[in-house]
Each structure stands twice: as C-alpha cells, then as structure tokens.
mmCIF file of C-alpha atoms and ligand atoms in Angstrom:
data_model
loop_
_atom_site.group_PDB
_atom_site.id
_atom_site.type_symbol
_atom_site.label_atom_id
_atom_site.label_comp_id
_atom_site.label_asym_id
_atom_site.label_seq_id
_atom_site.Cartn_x
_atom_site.Cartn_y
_atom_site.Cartn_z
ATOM 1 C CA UNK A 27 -8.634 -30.618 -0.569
ATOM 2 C CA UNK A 28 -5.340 -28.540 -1.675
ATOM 3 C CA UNK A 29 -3.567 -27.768 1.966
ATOM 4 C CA UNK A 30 -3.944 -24.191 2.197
ATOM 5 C CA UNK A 31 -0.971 -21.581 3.202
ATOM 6 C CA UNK A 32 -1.011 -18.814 5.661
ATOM 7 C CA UNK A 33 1.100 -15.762 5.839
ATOM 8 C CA UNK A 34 0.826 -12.323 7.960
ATOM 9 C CA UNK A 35 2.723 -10.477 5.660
ATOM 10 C CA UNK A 36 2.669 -8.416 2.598
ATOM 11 C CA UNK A 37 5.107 -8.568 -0.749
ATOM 12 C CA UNK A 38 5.806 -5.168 -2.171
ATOM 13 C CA UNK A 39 8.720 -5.455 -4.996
ATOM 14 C CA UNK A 40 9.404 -2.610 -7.216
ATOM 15 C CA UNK A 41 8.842 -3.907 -11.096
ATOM 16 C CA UNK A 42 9.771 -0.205 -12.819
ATOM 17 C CA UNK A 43 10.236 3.114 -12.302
ATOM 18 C CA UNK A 44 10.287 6.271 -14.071
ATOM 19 C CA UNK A 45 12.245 9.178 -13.342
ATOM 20 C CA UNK A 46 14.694 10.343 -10.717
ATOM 21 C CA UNK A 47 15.960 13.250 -8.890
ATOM 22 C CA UNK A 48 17.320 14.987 -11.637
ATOM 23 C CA UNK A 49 14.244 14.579 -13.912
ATOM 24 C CA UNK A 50 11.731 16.128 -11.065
ATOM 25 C CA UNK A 51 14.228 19.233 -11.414
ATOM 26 C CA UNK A 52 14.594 19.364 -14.971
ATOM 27 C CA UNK A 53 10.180 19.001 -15.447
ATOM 28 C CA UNK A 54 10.411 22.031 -12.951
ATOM 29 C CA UNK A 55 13.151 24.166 -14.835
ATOM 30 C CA UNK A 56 10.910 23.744 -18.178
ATOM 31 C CA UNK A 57 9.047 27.181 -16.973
ATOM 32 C CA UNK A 58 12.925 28.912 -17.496
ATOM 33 C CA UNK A 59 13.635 26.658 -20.373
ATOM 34 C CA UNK A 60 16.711 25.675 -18.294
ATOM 35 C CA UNK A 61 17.547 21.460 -17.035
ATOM 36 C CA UNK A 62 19.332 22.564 -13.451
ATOM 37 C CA UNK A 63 21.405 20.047 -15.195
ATOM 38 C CA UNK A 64 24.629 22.365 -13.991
ATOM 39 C CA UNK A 65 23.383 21.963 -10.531
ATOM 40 C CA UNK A 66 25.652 20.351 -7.698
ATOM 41 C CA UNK A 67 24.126 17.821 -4.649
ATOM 42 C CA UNK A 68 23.536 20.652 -2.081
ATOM 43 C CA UNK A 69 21.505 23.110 -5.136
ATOM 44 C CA UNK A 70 19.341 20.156 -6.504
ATOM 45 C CA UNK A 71 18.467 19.047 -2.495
ATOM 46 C CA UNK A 72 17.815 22.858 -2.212
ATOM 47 C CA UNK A 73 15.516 23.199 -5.182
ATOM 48 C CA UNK A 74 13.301 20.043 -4.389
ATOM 49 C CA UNK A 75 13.001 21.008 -0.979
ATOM 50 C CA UNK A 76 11.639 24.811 -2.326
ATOM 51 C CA UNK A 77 9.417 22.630 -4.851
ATOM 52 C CA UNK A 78 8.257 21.078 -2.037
ATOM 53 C CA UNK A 79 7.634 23.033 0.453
ATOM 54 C CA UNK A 80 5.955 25.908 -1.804
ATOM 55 C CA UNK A 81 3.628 23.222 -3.038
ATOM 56 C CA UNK A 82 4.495 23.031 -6.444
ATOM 57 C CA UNK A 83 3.166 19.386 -7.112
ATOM 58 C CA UNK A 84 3.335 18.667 -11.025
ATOM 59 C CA UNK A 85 6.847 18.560 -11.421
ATOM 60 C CA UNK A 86 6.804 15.520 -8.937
ATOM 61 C CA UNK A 87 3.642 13.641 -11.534
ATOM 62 C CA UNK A 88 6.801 12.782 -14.002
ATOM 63 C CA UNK A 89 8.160 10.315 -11.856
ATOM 64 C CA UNK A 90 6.708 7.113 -11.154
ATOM 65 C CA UNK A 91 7.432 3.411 -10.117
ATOM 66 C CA UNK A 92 5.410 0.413 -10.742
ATOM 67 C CA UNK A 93 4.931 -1.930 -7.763
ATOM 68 C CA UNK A 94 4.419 -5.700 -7.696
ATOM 69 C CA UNK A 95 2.379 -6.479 -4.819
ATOM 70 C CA UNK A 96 0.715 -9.789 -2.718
ATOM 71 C CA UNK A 97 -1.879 -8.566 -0.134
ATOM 72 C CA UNK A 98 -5.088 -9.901 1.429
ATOM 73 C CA UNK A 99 -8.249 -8.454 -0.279
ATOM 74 C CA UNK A 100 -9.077 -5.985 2.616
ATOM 75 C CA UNK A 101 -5.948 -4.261 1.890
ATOM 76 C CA UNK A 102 -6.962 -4.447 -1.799
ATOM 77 C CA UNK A 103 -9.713 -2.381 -1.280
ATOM 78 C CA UNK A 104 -7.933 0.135 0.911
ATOM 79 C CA UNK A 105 -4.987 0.771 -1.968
ATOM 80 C CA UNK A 106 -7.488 1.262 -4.864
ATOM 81 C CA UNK A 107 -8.981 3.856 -3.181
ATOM 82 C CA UNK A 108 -6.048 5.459 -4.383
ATOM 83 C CA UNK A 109 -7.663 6.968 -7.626
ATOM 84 C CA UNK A 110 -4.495 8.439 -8.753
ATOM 85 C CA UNK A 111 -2.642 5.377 -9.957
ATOM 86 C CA UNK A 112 -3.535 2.197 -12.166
ATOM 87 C CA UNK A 113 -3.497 -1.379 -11.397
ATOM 88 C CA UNK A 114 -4.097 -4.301 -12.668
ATOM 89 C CA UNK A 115 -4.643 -7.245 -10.732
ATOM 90 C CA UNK A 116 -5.106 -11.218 -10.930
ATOM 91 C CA UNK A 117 -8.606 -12.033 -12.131
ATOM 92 C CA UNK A 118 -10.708 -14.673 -10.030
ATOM 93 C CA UNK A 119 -13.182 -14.946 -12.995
ATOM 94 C CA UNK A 120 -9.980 -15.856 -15.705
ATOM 95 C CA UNK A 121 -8.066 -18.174 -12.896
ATOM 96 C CA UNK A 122 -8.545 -19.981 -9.817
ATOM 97 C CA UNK A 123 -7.776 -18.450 -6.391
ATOM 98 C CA UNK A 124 -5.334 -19.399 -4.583
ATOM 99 C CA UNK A 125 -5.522 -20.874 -1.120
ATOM 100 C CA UNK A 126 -3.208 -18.403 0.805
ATOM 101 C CA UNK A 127 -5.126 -16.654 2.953
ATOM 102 C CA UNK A 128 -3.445 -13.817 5.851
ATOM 103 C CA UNK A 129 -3.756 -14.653 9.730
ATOM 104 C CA UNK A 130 -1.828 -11.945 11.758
ATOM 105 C CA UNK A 131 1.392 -11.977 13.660
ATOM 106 C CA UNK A 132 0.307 -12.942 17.668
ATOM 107 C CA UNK A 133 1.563 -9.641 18.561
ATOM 108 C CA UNK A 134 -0.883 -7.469 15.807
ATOM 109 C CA UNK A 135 -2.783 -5.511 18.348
ATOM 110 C CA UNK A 136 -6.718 -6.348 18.075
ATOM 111 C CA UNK A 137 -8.907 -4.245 20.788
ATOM 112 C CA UNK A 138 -10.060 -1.141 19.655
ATOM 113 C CA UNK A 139 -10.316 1.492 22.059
ATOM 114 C CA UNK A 140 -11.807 5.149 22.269
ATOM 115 C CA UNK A 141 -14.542 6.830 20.046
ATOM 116 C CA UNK A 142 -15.119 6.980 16.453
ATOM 117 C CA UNK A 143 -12.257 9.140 14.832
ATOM 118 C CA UNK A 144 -10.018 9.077 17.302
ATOM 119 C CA UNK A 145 -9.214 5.119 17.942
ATOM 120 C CA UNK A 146 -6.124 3.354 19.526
ATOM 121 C CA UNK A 147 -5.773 -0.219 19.538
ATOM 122 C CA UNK A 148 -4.054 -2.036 22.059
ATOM 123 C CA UNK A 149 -2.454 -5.776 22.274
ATOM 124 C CA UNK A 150 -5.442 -8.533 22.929
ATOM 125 C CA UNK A 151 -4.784 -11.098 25.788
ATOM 126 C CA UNK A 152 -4.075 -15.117 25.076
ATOM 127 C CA UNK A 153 -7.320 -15.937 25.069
ATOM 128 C CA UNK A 154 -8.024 -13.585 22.479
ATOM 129 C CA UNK A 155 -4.639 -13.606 20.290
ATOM 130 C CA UNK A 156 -5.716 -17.743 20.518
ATOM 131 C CA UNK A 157 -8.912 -17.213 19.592
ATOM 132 C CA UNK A 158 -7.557 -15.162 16.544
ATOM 133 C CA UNK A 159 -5.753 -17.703 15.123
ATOM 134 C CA UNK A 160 -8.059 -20.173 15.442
ATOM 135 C CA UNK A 161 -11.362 -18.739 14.141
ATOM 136 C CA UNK A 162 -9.131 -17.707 11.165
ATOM 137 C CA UNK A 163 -7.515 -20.886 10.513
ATOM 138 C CA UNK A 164 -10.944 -22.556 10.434
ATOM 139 C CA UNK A 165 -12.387 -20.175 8.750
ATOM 140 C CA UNK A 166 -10.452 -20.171 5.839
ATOM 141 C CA UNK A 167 -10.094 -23.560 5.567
ATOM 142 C CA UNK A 168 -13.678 -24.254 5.043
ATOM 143 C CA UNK A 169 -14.267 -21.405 2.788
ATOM 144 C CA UNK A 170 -11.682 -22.692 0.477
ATOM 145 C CA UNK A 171 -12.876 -26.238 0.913
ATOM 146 C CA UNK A 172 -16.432 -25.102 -0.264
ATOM 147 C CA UNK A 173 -14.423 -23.193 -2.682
ATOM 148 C CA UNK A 174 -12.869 -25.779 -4.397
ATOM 149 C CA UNK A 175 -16.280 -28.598 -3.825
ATOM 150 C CA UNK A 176 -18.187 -25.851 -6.187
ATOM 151 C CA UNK A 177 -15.550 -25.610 -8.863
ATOM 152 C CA UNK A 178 -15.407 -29.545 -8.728
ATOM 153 C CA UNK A 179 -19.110 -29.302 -9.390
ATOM 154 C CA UNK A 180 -18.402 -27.362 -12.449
ATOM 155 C CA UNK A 181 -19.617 -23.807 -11.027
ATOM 156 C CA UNK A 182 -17.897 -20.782 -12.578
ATOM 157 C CA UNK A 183 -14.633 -19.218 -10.672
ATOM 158 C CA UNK A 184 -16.476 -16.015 -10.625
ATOM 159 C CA UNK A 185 -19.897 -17.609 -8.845
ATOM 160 C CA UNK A 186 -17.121 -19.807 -6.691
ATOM 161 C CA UNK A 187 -15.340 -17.027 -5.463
ATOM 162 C CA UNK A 188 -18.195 -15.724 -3.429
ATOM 163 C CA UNK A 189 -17.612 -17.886 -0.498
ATOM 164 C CA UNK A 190 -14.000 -16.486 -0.279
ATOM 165 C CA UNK A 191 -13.186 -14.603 3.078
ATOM 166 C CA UNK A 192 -11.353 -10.893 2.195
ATOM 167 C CA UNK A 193 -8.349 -12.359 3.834
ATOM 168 C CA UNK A 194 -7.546 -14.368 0.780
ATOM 169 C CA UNK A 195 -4.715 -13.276 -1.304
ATOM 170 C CA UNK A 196 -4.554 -11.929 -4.411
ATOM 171 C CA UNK A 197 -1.928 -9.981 -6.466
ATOM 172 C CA UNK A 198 -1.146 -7.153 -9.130
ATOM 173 C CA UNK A 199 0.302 -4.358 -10.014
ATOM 174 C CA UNK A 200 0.576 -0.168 -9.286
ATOM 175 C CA UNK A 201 1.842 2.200 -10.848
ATOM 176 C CA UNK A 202 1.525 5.216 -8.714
ATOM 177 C CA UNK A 203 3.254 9.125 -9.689
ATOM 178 C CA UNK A 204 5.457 10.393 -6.731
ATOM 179 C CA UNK A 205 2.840 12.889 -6.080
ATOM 180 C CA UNK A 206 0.023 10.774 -5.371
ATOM 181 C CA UNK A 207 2.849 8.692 -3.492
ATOM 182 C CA UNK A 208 3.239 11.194 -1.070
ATOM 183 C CA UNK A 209 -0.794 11.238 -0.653
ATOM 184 C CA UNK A 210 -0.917 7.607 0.053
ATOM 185 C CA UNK A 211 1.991 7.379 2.273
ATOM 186 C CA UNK A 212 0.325 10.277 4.682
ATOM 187 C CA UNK A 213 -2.468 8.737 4.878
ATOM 188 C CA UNK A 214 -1.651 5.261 4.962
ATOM 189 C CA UNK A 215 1.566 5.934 7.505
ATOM 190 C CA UNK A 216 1.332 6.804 11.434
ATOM 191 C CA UNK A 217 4.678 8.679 11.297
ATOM 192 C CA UNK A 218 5.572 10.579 14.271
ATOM 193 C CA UNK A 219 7.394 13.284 11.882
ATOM 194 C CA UNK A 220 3.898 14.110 9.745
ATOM 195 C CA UNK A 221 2.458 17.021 10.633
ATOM 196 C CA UNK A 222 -1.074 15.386 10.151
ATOM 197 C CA UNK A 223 -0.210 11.838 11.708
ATOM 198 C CA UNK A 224 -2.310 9.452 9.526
ATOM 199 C CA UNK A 225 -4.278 6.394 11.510
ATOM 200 C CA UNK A 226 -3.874 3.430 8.544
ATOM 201 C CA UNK A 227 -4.684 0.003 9.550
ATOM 202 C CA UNK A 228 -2.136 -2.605 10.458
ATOM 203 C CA UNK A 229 -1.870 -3.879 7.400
ATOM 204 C CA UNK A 230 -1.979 -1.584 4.861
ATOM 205 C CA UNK A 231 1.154 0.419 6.960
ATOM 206 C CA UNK A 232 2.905 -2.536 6.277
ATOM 207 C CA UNK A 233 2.411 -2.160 2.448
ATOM 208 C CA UNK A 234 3.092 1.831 2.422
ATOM 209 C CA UNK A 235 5.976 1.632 4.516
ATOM 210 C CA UNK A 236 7.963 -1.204 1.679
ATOM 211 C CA UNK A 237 6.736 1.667 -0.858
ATOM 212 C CA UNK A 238 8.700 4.170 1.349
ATOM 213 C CA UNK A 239 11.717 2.051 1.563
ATOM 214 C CA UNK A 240 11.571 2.322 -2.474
ATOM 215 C CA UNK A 241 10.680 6.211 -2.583
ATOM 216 C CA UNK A 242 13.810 6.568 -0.133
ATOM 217 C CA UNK A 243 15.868 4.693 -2.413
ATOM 218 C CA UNK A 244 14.877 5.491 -5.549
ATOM 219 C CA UNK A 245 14.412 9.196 -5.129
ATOM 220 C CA UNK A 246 16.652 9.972 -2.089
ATOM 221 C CA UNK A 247 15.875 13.831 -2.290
ATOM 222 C CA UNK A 248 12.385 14.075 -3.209
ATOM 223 C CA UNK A 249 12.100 11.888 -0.150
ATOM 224 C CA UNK A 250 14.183 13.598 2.104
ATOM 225 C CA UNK A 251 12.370 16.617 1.150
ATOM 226 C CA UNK A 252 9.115 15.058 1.938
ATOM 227 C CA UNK A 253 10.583 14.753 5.168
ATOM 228 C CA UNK A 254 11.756 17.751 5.914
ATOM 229 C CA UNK A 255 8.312 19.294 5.129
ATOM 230 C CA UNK A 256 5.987 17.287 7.373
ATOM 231 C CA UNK A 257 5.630 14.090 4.999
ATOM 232 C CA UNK A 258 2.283 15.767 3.393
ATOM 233 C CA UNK A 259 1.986 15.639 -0.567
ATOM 234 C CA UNK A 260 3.189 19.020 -2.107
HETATM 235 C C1 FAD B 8 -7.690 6.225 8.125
HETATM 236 C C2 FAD B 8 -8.524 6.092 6.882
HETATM 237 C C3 FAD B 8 -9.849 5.705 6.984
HETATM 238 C C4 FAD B 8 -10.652 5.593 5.839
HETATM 239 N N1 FAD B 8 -11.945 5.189 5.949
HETATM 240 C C5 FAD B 8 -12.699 5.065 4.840
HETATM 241 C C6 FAD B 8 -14.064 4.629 4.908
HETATM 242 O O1 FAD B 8 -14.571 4.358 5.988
HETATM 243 N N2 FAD B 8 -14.771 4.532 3.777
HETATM 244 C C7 FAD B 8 -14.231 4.839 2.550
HETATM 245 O O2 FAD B 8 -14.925 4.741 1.537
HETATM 246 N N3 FAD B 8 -12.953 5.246 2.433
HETATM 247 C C8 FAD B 8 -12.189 5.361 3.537
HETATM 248 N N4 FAD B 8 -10.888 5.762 3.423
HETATM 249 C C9 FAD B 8 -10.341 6.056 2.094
HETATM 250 C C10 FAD B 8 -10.285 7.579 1.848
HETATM 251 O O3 FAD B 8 -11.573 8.159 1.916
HETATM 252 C C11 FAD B 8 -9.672 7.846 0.479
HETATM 253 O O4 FAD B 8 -10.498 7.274 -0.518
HETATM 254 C C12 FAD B 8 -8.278 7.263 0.353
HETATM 255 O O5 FAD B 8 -7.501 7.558 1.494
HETATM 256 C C13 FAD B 8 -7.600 7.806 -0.908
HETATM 257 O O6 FAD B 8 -7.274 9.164 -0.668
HETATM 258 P P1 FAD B 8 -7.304 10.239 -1.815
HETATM 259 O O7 FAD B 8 -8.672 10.451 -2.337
HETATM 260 O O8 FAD B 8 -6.579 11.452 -1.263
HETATM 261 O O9 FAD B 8 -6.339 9.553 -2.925
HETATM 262 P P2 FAD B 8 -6.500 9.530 -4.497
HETATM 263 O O10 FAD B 8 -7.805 8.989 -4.901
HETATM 264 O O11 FAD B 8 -5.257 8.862 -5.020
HETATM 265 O O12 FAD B 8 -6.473 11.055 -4.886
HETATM 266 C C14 FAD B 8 -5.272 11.805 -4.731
HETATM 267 C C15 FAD B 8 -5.655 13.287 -4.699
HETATM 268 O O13 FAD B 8 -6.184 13.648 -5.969
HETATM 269 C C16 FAD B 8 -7.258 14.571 -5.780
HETATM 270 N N5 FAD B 8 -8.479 13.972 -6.298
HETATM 271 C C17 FAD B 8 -8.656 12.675 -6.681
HETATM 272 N N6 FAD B 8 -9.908 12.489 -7.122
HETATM 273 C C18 FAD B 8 -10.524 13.684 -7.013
HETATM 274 C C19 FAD B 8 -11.836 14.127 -7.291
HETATM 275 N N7 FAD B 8 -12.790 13.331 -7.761
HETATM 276 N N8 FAD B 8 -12.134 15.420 -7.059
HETATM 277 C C20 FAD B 8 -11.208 16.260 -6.571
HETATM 278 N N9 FAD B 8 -9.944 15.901 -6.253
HETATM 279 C C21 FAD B 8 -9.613 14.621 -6.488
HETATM 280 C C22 FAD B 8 -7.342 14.864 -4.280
HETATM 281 O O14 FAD B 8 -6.529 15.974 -4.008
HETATM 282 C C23 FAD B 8 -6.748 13.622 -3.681
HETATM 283 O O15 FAD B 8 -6.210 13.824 -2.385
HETATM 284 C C24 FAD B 8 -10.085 5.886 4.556
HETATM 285 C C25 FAD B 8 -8.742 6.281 4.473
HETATM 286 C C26 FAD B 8 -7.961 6.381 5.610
HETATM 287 C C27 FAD B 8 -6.511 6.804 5.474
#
C-alpha cells in the first residue's frame, strides 16, 4: 500500500488576477464618461469607499483573481456553494486520488456547544483531541487501502472513489469577482469588525482568510474600504 500523507492545512496561491484599484474606479466613472484617472491616493480611497458604502456593487464584478487551491473535500463542498465564481477541479474519474487526507491541528476546537444557530465550540480534552487523531489516522488509512485493492482489481477510479472519506484532498481552481469575494469572505470569516459576524467552520476560515491576505494585497483600497464599511459585500 502507497504510505499515505496527512496535513491540517489548506494551500491557497493566487494563479491570476484581473483588475486593480484604478480599474474598479475607472468601470465606475464609465456613467460620466470620465477614468478618475487624474485622481490622487486620498480621492481614489475616497471614491471606493462612497462605491462602497452606497452599495454600488458592479463596478467591483470587473476585477477578479484566480485562486489555486488544496483542501479536503468537506471544504470543497462549502466553497462551491459559492455560485458566483467558476472552478475547475482535479477529476477522480480521469486520475487517481491521492492519498493525502486532512487530520486537524490538536488544538482545532471539537465540542459543539449551545443550540442550533447559535453554536460555539470549545477545545476537546486529551482523551478526545487523542481520540481525534487516531480514529482519523485509521480511518483513512483503510479507506485508501480498500481504495487502492479495488483499482488493483481493475474497478473504475470513479466506482473506487466511493470508499474515500471527505477528508481526502483534492485540488483546483477559482476564479471569483471581488464582489462575490466580499460575499464569501462575510460569510466564511468570524471577524470581530463585520457588522454581521459570520460563523464558518474551522476550516474553510482558514481558506477565506489566505483569499483575504490576497484581496488586501492585491486591491489595498477596495479592501480597506470593505473594512471600513462592516466587511459586508456592497
Ligand atoms: C455558516 C454557514 C452555514 C451554512 N449551512 C448550510 C447548510 O446547512 N446547507 C446548505 O446547503 N448550505 C449551507 N451554507 C451555504 C449557504 O447557504 C450558501 O449557499 C453559501 O454561503 C453561498 O452564499 P451565497 O448564495 O450568498 O453565494 P453565491 O452563490 O456566490 O451568490 C452570491 C450572491 O449572488 C446572489 N445570488 C446567487 N444566486 C442567486 C439566485 N439563484 N437567486 C438570487 N440571487 C442569487 C445572492 O445575492 C448571493 O448572495 C452555509 C453557509 C454558511 C456561511
């Protein structure tokens, strides 16, 4: 059997982008037939933040980046939820899938506490961070070893892959407009600045907040203006 890999982290690494700063303001100027090209720092910070904060959305579609990710299957299915963007992503029909499978950190907290809608979750005790890492460990293991005994017998990847666990990796790419960026980030973010504080799992913050680190960089005043109006999408 191929020794299998574990990791309790994600890979976000920006592949693209489309856009900047300048062209948000210039898509928004169109209406005046004007660029704001003439603009200095403290005018163009000024006009994004207006854009944003009087919800004036489109201007922000024209920018985009495209996102090369690595994340266990349950966090998959959380990002294409995200209707507004397109991925593509490894096929485990065309190849065969590979035996890296997530475990969390020890310290990822695991009880879930309070009532439906309104949960914390708080750090487990040994027993049960032990307990963790061990049922997962095993777990994985022998659903890749069956894994791998049916593809030895000559079954299909796509009829193999059914005894995978959704902690298996797989990988892809998003593109995502900065509009529908700000959607996913206040949902999929527990920032203490948000006006609505979103409740994303563990993992998927993980993901949203390397996208953030891009956004910030990338588009340093669409972001802070995201920021300065409660991190909500305009
Ligand atoms: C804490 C949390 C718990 C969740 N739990 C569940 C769950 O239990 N089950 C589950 O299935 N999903 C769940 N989701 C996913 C959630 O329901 C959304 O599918 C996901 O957050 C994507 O949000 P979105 O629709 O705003 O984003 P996108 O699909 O990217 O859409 C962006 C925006 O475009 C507009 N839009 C897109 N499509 C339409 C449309 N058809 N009609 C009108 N407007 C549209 C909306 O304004 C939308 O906000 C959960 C999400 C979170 C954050």
């Amino acid at each position: 059997m191929t020794d299998i890999q574990f990791r309790s982290d994600v890979t976000l690494q920006l592949d693209d982008k489309m856009g900047d700063d300048a062209k948000v303001i210039r898509m928004a100027k169109a209406s005046i037939k004007k660029t704001g090209g003439d603009m200095d720092e403290a005018a163009r910070q000024g006009f994004i933040n207006f854009l944003m904060r009087e919800r004036h959305g489109v201007p922000f579609e024209h920018c985009a980046m495209t996102l090369y990710f690595e994340v266990p299957i349950f966090v998959m299915r959380q990002l294409a939820k995200h209707r507004i963007s397109s991925i593509s992503e490894a096929s485990g029909r065309y190849t065969q899938m590979d035996g890296v499978f997530y475990r969390p950190v020890a310290q990822r907290p695991l009880i879930q506490v309070g009532r439906a809608g309104a949960y914390t979750f708080q750090q487990g005790n040994a027993y049960q961070d032990g307990l963790v890492q061990y049922v997962l460990a095993h777990a994985s293991e022998a659903a890749y070893q069956e894994y791998e005994g049916l593809l030895e017998q000559g079954i299909a990847r796509e009829v193999a892959r059914m005894v995978l666990p959704v902690n298996v990796y797989t990988s892809g790419y998003i593109t995502i407009n900065l509009r529908s960026l700000m959607n996913l980030l206040s949902l999929r973010t527990a920032n203490e600045n948000a006006t609505i504080k979103g409740h994303p799992q563990y993992e998927i913050e993980l993901l949203a907040q390397r996208m953030e680190m891009y956004f910030a960089s990338e588009f340093p005043l669409t972001y802070a203006a995201f920021e300065k109006n409660g991190r909500t999408a305009p």
